[in-house]
PDB file of C-alpha atoms in Angstrom:
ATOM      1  CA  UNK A   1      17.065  -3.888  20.373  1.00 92.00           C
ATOM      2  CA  UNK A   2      19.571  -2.316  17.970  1.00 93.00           C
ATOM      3  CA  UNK A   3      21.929  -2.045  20.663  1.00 94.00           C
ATOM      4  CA  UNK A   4      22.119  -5.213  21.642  1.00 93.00           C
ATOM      5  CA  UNK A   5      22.308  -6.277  18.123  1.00 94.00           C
ATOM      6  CA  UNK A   6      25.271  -4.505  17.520  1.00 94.00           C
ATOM      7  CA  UNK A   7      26.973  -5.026  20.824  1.00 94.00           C
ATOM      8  CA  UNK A   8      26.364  -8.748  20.352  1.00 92.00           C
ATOM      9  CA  UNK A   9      28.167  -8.366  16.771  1.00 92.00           C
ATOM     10  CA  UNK A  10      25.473  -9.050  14.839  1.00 93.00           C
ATOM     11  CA  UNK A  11      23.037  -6.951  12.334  1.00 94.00           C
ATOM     12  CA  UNK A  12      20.279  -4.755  12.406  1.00 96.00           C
ATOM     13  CA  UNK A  13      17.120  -5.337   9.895  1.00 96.00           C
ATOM     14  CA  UNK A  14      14.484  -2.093  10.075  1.00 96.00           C
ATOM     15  CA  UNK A  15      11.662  -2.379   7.809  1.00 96.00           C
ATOM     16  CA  UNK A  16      10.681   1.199   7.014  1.00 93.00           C
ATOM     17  CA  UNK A  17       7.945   0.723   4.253  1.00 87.00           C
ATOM     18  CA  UNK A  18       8.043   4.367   3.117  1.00 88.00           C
ATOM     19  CA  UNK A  19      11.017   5.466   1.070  1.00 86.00           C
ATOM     20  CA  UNK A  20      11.789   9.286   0.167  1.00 88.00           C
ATOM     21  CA  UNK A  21      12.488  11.603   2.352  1.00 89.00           C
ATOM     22  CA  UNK A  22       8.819  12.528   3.724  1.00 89.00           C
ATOM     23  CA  UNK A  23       5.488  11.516   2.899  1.00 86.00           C
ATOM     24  CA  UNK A  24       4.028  14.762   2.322  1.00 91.00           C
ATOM     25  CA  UNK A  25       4.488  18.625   1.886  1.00 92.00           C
ATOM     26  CA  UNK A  26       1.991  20.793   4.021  1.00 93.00           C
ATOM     27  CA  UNK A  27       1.237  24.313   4.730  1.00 94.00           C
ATOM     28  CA  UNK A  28       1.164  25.108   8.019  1.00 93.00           C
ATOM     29  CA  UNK A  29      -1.205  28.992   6.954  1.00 94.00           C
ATOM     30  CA  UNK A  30      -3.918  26.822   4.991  1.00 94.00           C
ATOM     31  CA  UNK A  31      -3.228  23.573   5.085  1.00 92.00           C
ATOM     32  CA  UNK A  32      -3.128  22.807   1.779  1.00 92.00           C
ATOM     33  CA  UNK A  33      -1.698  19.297   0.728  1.00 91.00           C
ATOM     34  CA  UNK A  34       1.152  18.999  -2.055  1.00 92.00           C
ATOM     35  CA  UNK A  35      -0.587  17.023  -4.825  1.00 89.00           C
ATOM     36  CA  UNK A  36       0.071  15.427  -8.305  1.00 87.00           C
ATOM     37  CA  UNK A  37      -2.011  17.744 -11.058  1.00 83.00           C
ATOM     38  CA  UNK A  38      -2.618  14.288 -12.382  1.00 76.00           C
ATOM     39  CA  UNK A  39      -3.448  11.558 -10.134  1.00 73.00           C
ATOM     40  CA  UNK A  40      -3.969  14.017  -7.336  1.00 75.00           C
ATOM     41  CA  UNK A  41      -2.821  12.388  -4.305  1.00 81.00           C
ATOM     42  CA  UNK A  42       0.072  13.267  -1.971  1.00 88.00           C
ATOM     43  CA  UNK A  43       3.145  14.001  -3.308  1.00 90.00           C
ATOM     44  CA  UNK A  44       6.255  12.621  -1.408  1.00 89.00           C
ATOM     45  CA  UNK A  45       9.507  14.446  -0.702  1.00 89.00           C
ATOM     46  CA  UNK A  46      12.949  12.699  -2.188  1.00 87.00           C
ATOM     47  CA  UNK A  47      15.914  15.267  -1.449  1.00 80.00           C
ATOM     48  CA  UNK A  48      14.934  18.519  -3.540  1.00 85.00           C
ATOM     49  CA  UNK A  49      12.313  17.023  -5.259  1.00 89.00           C
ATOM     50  CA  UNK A  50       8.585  15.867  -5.234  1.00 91.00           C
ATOM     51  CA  UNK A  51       7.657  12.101  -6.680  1.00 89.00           C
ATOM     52  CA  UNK A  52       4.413  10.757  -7.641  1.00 89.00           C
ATOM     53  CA  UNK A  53       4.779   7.591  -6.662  1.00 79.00           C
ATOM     54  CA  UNK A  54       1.580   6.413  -8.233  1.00 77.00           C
ATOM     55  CA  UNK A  55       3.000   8.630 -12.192  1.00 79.00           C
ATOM     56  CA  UNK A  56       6.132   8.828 -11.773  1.00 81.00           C
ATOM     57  CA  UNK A  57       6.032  13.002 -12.532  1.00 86.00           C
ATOM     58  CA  UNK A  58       8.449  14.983 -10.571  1.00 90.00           C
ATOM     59  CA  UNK A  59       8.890  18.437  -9.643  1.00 90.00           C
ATOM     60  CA  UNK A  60      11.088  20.838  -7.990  1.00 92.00           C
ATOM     61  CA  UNK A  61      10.040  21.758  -4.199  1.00 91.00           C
ATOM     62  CA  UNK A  62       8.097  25.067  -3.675  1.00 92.00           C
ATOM     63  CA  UNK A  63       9.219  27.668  -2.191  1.00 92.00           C
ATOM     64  CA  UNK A  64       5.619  29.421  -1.231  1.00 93.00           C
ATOM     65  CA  UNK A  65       2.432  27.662  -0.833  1.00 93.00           C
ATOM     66  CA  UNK A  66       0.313  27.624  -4.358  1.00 90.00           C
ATOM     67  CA  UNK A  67      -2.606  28.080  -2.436  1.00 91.00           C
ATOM     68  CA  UNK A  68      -2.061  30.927  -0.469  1.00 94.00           C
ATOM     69  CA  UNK A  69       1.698  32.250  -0.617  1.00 93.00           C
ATOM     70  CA  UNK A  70       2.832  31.489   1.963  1.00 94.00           C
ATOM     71  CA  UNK A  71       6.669  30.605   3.092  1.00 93.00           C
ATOM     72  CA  UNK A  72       5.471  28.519   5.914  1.00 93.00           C
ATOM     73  CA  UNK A  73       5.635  25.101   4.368  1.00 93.00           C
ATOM     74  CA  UNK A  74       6.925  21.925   6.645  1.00 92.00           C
ATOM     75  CA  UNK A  75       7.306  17.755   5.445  1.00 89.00           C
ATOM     76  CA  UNK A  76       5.579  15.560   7.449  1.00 88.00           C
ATOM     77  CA  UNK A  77       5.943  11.621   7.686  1.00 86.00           C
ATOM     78  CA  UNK A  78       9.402  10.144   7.725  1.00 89.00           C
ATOM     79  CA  UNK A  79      11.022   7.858   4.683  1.00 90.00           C
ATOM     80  CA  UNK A  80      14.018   5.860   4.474  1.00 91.00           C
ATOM     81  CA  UNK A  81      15.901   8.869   3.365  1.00 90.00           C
ATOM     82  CA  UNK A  82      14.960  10.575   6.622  1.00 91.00           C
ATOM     83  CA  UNK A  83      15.491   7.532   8.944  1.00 93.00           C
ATOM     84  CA  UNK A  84      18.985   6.496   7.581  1.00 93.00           C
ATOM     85  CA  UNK A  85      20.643   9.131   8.872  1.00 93.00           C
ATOM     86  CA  UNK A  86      18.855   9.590  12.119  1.00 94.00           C
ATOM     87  CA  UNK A  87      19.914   5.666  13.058  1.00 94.00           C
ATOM     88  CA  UNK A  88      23.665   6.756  11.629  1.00 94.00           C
ATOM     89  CA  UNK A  89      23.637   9.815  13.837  1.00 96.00           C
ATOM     90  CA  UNK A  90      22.511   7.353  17.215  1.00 95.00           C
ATOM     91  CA  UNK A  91      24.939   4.433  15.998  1.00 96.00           C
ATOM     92  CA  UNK A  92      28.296   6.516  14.890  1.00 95.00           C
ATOM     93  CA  UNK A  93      30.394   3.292  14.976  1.00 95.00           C
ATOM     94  CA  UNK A  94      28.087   1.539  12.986  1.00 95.00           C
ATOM     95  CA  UNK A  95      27.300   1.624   8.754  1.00 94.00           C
ATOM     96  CA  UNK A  96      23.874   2.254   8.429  1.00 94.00           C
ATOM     97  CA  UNK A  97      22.665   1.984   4.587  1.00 92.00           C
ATOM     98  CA  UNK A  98      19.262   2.410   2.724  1.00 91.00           C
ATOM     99  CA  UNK A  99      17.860  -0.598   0.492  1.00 90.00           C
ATOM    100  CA  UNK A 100      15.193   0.726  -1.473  1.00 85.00           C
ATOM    101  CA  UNK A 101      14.033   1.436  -5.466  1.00 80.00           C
ATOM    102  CA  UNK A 102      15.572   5.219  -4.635  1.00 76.00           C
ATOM    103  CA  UNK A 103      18.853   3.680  -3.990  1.00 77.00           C
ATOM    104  CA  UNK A 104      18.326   1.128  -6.929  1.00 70.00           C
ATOM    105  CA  UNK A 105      17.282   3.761  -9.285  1.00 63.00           C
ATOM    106  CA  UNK A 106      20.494   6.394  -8.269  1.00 61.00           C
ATOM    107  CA  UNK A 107      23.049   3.365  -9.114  1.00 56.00           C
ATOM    108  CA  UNK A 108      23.533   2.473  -5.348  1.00 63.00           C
ATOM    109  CA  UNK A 109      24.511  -1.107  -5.495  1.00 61.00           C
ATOM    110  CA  UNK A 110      25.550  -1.797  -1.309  1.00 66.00           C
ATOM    111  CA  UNK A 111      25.792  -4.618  -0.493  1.00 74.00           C
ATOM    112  CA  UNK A 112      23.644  -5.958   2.306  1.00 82.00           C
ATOM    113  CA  UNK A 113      26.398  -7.764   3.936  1.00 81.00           C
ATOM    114  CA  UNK A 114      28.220  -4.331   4.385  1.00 88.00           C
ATOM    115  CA  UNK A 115      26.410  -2.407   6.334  1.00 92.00           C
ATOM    116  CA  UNK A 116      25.559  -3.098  10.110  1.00 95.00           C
ATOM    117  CA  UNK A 117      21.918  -1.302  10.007  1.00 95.00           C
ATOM    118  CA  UNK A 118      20.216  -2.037   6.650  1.00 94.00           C
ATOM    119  CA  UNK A 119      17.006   0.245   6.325  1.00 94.00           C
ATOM    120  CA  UNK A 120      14.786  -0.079   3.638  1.00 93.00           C
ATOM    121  CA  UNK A 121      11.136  -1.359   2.276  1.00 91.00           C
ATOM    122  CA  UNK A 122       9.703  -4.705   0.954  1.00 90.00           C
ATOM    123  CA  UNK A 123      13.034  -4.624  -1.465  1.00 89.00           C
ATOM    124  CA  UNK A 124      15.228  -5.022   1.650  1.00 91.00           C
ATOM    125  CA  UNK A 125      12.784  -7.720   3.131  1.00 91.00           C
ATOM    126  CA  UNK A 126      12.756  -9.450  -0.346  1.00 89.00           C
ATOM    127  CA  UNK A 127      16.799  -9.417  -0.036  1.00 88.00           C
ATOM    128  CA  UNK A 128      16.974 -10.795   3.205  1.00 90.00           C
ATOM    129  CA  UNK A 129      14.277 -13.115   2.593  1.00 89.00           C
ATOM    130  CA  UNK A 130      15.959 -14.865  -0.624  1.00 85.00           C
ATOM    131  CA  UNK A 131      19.505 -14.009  -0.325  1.00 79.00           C
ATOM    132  CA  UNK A 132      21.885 -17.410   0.304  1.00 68.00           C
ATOM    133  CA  UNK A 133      24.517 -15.406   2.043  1.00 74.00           C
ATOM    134  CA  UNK A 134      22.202 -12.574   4.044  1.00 77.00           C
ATOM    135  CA  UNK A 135      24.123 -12.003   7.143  1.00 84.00           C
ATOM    136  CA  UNK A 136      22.815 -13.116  11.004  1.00 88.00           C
ATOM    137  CA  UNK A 137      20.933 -10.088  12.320  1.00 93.00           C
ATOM    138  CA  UNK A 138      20.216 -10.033  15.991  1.00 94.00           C
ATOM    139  CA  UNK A 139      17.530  -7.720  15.676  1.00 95.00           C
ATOM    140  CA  UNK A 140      14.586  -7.427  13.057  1.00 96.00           C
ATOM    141  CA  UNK A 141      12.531  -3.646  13.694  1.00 96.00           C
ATOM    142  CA  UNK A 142       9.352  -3.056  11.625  1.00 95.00           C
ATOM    143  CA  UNK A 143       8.068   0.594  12.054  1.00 92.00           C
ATOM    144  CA  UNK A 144       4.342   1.653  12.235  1.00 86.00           C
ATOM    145  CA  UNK A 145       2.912  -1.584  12.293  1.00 89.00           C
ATOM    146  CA  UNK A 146      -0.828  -0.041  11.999  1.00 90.00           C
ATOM    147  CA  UNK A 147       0.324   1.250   8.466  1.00 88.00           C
ATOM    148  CA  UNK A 148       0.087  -2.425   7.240  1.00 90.00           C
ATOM    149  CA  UNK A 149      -3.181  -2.441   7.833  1.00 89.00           C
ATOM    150  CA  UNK A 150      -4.415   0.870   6.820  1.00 81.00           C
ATOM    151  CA  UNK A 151      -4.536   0.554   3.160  1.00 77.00           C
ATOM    152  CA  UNK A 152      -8.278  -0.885   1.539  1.00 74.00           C
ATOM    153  CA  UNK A 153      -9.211  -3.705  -0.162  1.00 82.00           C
ATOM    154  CA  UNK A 154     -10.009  -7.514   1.405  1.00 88.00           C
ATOM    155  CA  UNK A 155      -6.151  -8.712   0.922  1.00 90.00           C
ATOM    156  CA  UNK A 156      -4.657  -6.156   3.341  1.00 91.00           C
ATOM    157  CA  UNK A 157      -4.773  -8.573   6.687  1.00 93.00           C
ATOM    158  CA  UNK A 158      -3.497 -11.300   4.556  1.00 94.00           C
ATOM    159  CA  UNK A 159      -0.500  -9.303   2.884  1.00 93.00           C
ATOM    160  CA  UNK A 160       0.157  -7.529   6.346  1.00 94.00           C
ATOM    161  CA  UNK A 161       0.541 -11.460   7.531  1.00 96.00           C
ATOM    162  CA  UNK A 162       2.316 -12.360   5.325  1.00 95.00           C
ATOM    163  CA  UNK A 163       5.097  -9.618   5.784  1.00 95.00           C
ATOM    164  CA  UNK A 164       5.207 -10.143   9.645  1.00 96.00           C
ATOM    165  CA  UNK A 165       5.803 -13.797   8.903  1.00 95.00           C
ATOM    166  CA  UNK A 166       8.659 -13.208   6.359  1.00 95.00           C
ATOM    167  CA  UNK A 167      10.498 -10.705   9.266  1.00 96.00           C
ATOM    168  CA  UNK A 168       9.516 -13.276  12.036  1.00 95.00           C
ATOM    169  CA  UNK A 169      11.394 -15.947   9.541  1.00 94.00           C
ATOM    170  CA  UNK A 170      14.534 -13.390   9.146  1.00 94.00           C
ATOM    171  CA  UNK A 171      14.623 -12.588  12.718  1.00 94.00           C
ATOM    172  CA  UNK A 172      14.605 -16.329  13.262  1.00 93.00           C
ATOM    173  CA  UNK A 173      17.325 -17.223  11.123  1.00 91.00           C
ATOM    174  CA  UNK A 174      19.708 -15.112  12.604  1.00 88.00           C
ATOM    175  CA  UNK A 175      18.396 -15.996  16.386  1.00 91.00           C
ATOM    176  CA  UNK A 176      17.447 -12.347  16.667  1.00 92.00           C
ATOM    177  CA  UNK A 177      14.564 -10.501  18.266  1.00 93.00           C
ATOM    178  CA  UNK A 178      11.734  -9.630  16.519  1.00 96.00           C
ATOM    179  CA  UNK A 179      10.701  -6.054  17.134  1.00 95.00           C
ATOM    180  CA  UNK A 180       6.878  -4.548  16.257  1.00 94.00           C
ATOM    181  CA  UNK A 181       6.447  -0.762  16.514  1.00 93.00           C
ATOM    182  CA  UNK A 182       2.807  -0.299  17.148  1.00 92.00           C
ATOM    183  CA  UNK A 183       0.802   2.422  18.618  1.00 90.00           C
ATOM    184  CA  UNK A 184      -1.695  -0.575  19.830  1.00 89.00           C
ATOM    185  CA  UNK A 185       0.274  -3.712  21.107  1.00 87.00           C
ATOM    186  CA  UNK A 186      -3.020  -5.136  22.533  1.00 89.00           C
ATOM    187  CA  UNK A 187      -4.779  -4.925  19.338  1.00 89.00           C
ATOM    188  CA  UNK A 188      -6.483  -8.140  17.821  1.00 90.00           C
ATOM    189  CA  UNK A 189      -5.545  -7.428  14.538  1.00 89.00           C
ATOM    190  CA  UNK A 190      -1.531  -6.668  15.531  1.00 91.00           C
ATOM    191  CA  UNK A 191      -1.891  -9.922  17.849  1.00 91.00           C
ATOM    192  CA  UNK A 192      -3.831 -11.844  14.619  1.00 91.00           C
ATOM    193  CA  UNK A 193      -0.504 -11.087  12.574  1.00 93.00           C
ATOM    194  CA  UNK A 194       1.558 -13.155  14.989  1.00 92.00           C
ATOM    195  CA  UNK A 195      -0.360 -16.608  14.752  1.00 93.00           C
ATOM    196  CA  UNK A 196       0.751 -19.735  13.096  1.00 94.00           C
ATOM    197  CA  UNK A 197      -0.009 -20.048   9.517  1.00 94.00           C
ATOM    198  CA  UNK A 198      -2.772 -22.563  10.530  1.00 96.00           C
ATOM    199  CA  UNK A 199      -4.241 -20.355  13.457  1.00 95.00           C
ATOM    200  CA  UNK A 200      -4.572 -17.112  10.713  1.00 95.00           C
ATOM    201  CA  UNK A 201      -5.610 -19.472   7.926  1.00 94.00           C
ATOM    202  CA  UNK A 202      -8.602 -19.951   9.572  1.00 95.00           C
ATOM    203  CA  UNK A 203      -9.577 -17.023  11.352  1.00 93.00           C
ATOM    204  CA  UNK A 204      -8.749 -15.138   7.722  1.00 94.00           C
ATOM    205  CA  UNK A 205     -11.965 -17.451   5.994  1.00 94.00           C
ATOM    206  CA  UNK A 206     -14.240 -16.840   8.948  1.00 94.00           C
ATOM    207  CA  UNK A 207     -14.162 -13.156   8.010  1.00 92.00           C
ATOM    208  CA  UNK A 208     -13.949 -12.997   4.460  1.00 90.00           C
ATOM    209  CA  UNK A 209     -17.064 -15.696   4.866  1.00 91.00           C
ATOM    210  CA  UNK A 210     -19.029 -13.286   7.196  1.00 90.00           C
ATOM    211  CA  UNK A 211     -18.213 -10.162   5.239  1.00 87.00           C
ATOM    212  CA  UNK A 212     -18.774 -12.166   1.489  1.00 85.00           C
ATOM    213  CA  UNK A 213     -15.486 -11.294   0.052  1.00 89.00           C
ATOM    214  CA  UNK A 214     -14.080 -14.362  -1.909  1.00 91.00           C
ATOM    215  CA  UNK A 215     -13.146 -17.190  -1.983  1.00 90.00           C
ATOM    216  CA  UNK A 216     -16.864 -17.210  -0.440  1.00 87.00           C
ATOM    217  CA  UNK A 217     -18.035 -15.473  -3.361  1.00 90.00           C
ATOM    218  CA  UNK A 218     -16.725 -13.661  -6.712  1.00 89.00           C
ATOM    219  CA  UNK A 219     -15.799  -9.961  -6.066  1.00 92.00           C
ATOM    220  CA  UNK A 220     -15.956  -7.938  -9.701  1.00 93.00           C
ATOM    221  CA  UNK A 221     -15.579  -3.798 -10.098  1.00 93.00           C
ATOM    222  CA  UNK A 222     -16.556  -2.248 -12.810  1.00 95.00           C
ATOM    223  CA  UNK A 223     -15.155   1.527 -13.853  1.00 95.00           C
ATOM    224  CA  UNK A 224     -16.081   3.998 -15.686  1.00 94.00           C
ATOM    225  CA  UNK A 225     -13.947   6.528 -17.448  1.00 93.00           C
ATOM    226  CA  UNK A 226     -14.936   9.577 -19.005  1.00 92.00           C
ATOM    227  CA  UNK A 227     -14.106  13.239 -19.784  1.00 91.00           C
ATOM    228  CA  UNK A 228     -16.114  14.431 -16.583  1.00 92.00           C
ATOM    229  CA  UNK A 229     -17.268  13.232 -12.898  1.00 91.00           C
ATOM    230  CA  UNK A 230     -20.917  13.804 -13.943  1.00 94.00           C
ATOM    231  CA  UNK A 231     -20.340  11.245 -17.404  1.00 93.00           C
ATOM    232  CA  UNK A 232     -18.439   8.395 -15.538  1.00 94.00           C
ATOM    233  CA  UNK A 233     -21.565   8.676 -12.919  1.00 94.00           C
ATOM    234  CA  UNK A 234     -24.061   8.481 -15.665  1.00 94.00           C
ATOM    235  CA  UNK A 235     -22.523   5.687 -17.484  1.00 93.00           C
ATOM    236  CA  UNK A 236     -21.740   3.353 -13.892  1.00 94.00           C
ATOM    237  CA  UNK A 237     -25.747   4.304 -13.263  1.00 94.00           C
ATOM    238  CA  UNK A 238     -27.176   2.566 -16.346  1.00 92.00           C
ATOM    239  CA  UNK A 239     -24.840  -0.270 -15.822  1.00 92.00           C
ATOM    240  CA  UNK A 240     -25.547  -0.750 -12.208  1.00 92.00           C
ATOM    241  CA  UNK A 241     -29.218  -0.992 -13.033  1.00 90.00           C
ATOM    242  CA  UNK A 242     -28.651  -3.255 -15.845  1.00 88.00           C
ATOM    243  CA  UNK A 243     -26.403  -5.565 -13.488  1.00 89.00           C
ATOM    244  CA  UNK A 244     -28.986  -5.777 -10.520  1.00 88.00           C
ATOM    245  CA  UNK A 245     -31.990  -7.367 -13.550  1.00 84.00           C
ATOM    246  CA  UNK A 246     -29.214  -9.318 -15.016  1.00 83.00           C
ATOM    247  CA  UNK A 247     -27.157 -10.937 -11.827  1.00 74.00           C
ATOM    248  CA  UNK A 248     -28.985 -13.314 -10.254  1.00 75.00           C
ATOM    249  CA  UNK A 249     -31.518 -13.176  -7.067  1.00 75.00           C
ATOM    250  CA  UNK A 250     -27.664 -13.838  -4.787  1.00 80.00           C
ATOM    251  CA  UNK A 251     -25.922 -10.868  -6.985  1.00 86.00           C
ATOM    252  CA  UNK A 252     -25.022  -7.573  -4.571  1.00 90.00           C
ATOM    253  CA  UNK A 253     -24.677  -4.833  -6.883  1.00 92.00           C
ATOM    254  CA  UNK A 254     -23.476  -1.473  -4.977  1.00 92.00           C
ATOM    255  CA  UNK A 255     -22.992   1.856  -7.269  1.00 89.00           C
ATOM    256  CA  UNK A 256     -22.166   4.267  -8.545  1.00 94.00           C
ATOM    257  CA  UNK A 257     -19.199   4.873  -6.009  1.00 93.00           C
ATOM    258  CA  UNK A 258     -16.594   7.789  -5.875  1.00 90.00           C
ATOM    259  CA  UNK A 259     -12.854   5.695  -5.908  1.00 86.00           C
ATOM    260  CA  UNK A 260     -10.735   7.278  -3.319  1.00 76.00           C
ATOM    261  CA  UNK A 261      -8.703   9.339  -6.868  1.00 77.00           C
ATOM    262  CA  UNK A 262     -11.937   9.947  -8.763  1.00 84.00           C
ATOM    263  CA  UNK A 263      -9.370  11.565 -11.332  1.00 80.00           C
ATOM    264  CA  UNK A 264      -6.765   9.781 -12.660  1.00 77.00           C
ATOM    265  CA  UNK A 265      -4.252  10.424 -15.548  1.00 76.00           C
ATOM    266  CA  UNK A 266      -6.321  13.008 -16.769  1.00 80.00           C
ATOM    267  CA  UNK A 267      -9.791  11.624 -16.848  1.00 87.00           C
ATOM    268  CA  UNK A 268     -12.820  10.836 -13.696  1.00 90.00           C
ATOM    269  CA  UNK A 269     -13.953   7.766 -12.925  1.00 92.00           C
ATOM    270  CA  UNK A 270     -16.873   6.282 -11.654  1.00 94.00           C
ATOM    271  CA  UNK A 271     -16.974   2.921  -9.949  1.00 94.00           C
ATOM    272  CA  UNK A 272     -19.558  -0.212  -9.500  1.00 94.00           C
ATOM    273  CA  UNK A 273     -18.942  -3.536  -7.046  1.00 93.00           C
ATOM    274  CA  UNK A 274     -20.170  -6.918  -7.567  1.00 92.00           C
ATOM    275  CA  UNK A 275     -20.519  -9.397  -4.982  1.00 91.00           C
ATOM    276  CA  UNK A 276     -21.984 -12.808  -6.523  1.00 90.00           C
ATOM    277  CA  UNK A 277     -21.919 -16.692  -5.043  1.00 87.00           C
ATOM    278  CA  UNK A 278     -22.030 -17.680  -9.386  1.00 84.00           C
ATOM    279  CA  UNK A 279     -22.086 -15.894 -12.352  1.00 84.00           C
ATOM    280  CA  UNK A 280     -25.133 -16.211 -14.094  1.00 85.00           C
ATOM    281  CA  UNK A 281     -24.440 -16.465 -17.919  1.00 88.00           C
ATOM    282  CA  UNK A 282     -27.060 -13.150 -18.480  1.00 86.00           C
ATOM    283  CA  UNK A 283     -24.503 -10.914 -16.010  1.00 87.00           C
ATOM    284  CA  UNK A 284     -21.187 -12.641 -18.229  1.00 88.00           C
ATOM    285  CA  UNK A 285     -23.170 -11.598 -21.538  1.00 89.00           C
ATOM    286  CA  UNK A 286     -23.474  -8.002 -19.985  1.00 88.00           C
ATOM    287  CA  UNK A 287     -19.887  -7.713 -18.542  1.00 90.00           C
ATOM    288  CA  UNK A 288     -18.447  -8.981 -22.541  1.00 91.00           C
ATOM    289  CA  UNK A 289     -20.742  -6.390 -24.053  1.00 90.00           C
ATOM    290  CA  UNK A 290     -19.185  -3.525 -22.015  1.00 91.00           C
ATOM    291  CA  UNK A 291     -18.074  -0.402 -23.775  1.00 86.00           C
ATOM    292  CA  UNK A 292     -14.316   0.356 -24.276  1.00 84.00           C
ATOM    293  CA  UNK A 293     -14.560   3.434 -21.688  1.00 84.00           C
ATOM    294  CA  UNK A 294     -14.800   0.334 -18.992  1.00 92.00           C
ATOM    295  CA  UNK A 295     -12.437  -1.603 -17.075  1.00 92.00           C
ATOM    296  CA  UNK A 296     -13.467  -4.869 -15.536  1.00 93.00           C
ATOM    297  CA  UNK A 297     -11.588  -6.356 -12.157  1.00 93.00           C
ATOM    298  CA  UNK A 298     -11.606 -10.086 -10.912  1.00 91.00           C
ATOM    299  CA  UNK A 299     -10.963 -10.297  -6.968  1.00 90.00           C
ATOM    300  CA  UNK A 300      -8.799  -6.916  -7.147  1.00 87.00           C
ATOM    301  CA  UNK A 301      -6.254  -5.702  -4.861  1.00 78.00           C
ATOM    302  CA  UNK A 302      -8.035  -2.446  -3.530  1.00 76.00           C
ATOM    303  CA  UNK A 303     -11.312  -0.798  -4.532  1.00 73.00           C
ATOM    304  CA  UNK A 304     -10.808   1.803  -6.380  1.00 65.00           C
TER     305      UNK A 304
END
């Protein structure tokens, strides 16, 4: 599709949304995962360095495994600053360029216009989206279409639309060909991310109804933070039992639950979910009176 893109004189979109230059740093003796001290997920490679991308913290890349000393360490997962130069090495003739924060952040300023293959993440999608003068491209490539619907929380099919719809409107405005790497094209949920806005609108409320996620009902999570695993449980516990005499004979009250990072910026959390049709004024009295160590979430994003 890039070929033809370029051959026809036109541009090349690829929507890579994983900047650096791999997603992770493994062991190939142990196995052991490259993680922040902190927030301790997966650390992701950028040049000679490893990013949280969730703190910020950097840190030079190891030369020996910390877990068991050994030299045999390999990156896995490929960012934007591993797939710019492999589409530069199989286009010589053409300017490939990275649009991402990395490139923000080190003072790259390229313009879009410029470059023949633009690779980068939402930032290059927002650009192309918004941008008055955002050149014709003749061919519009999102990676690892799966990914956009592998992350939690009852918003991911509707985000994951909504960024298929946004390249589909790209790819249109140029008269290019949309392209969807996918490892299954005959999927329902890849195929559900191709509908009309009308067609997904209503398939989307059928299963947030079935599956009570809102706007059926109210979706709250309550977390706990404390000094260890063991006090974040105990605290969630009491609460969860309060919650269940206090919310109502339609109130779903499910905890304690271990968040996918139980430990976060230096402290554990515990976590509660509640899943309610109305909020009965004895749960909102409860949920005000909540101790400072809490954190209280309307509808979030992910759970967790």
């Amino acid at each position: 599709a890039a070929e033809e893109a370029l051959q026809s004189q036109k541009k090349v979109l690829l929507f890579h949304n994983r900047r650096g230059t791999a997603t992770a740093m493994l062991c190939r003796d142990c196995g052991r995962l490259e993680r922040c001290p902190t927030c301790e997920i997966a650390l992701r490679v950028h040049a000679d360095q490893l990013h949280c991308h969730r703190c910020g913290s950097k840190q030079p890349l190891p030369l020996l495994c910390d877990g068991c000393g050994s030299a045999s360490l390999r990156m896995t997962g490929l960012g934007t600053g591993a797939v710019t130069p492999l589409l530069a090495a199989a286009f010589p003739e053409a300017k490939a360029a990275q649009f991402d924060t990395d490139t923000r952040e080190a003072g790259k300023k390229t313009a879009i216009g410029t470059a023949d293959i633009a690779i980068g993440t939402q930032l290059l999608l927002h650009v192309a989206a918004e941008s008055v003068d955002a050149p014709a491209f003749g061919a519009v490539v999102a990676t690892s279409a799966d990914s956009l619907l592998g992350h939690p929380g009852f918003r991911t099919t509707e985000n994951a639309w909504r960024t298929v719809r946004t390249l589909a409107d790209v790819a249109s405005a140029g008269g290019g060909k949309l392209v969807l790497q996918t490892l299954d094209g005959e999927s329902p949920d890849i195929r559900a991310l191709l509908v009309s806005p009308e067609q997904f609108l209503t398939g989307e409320l059928a299963s947030r109804d079935k599956a009570g996620y809102p706007p059926k009902t109210s979706l709250l999570t309550v977390t706990a933070v404390g000094r260890s695993e063991d006090a974040a449980r105990a605290t969630i516990t009491k609460l969860a039992r309060d919650f269940r005499t206090k919310g109502g004979t339609d109130a779903l009250v499910s905890g304690p639950l271990r968040p996918g990072n139980p430990f976060r910026h230096g402290s554990w959390r515990s976590l509660l979910v509640i899943k309610t049709q109305k909020l009965t004024p004895e749960l909102e009295a409860a949920l005000r009176q909540l101790p400072e160590e809490c954190i209280i979430d309307r509808d979030p994003e992910y759970l967790g």
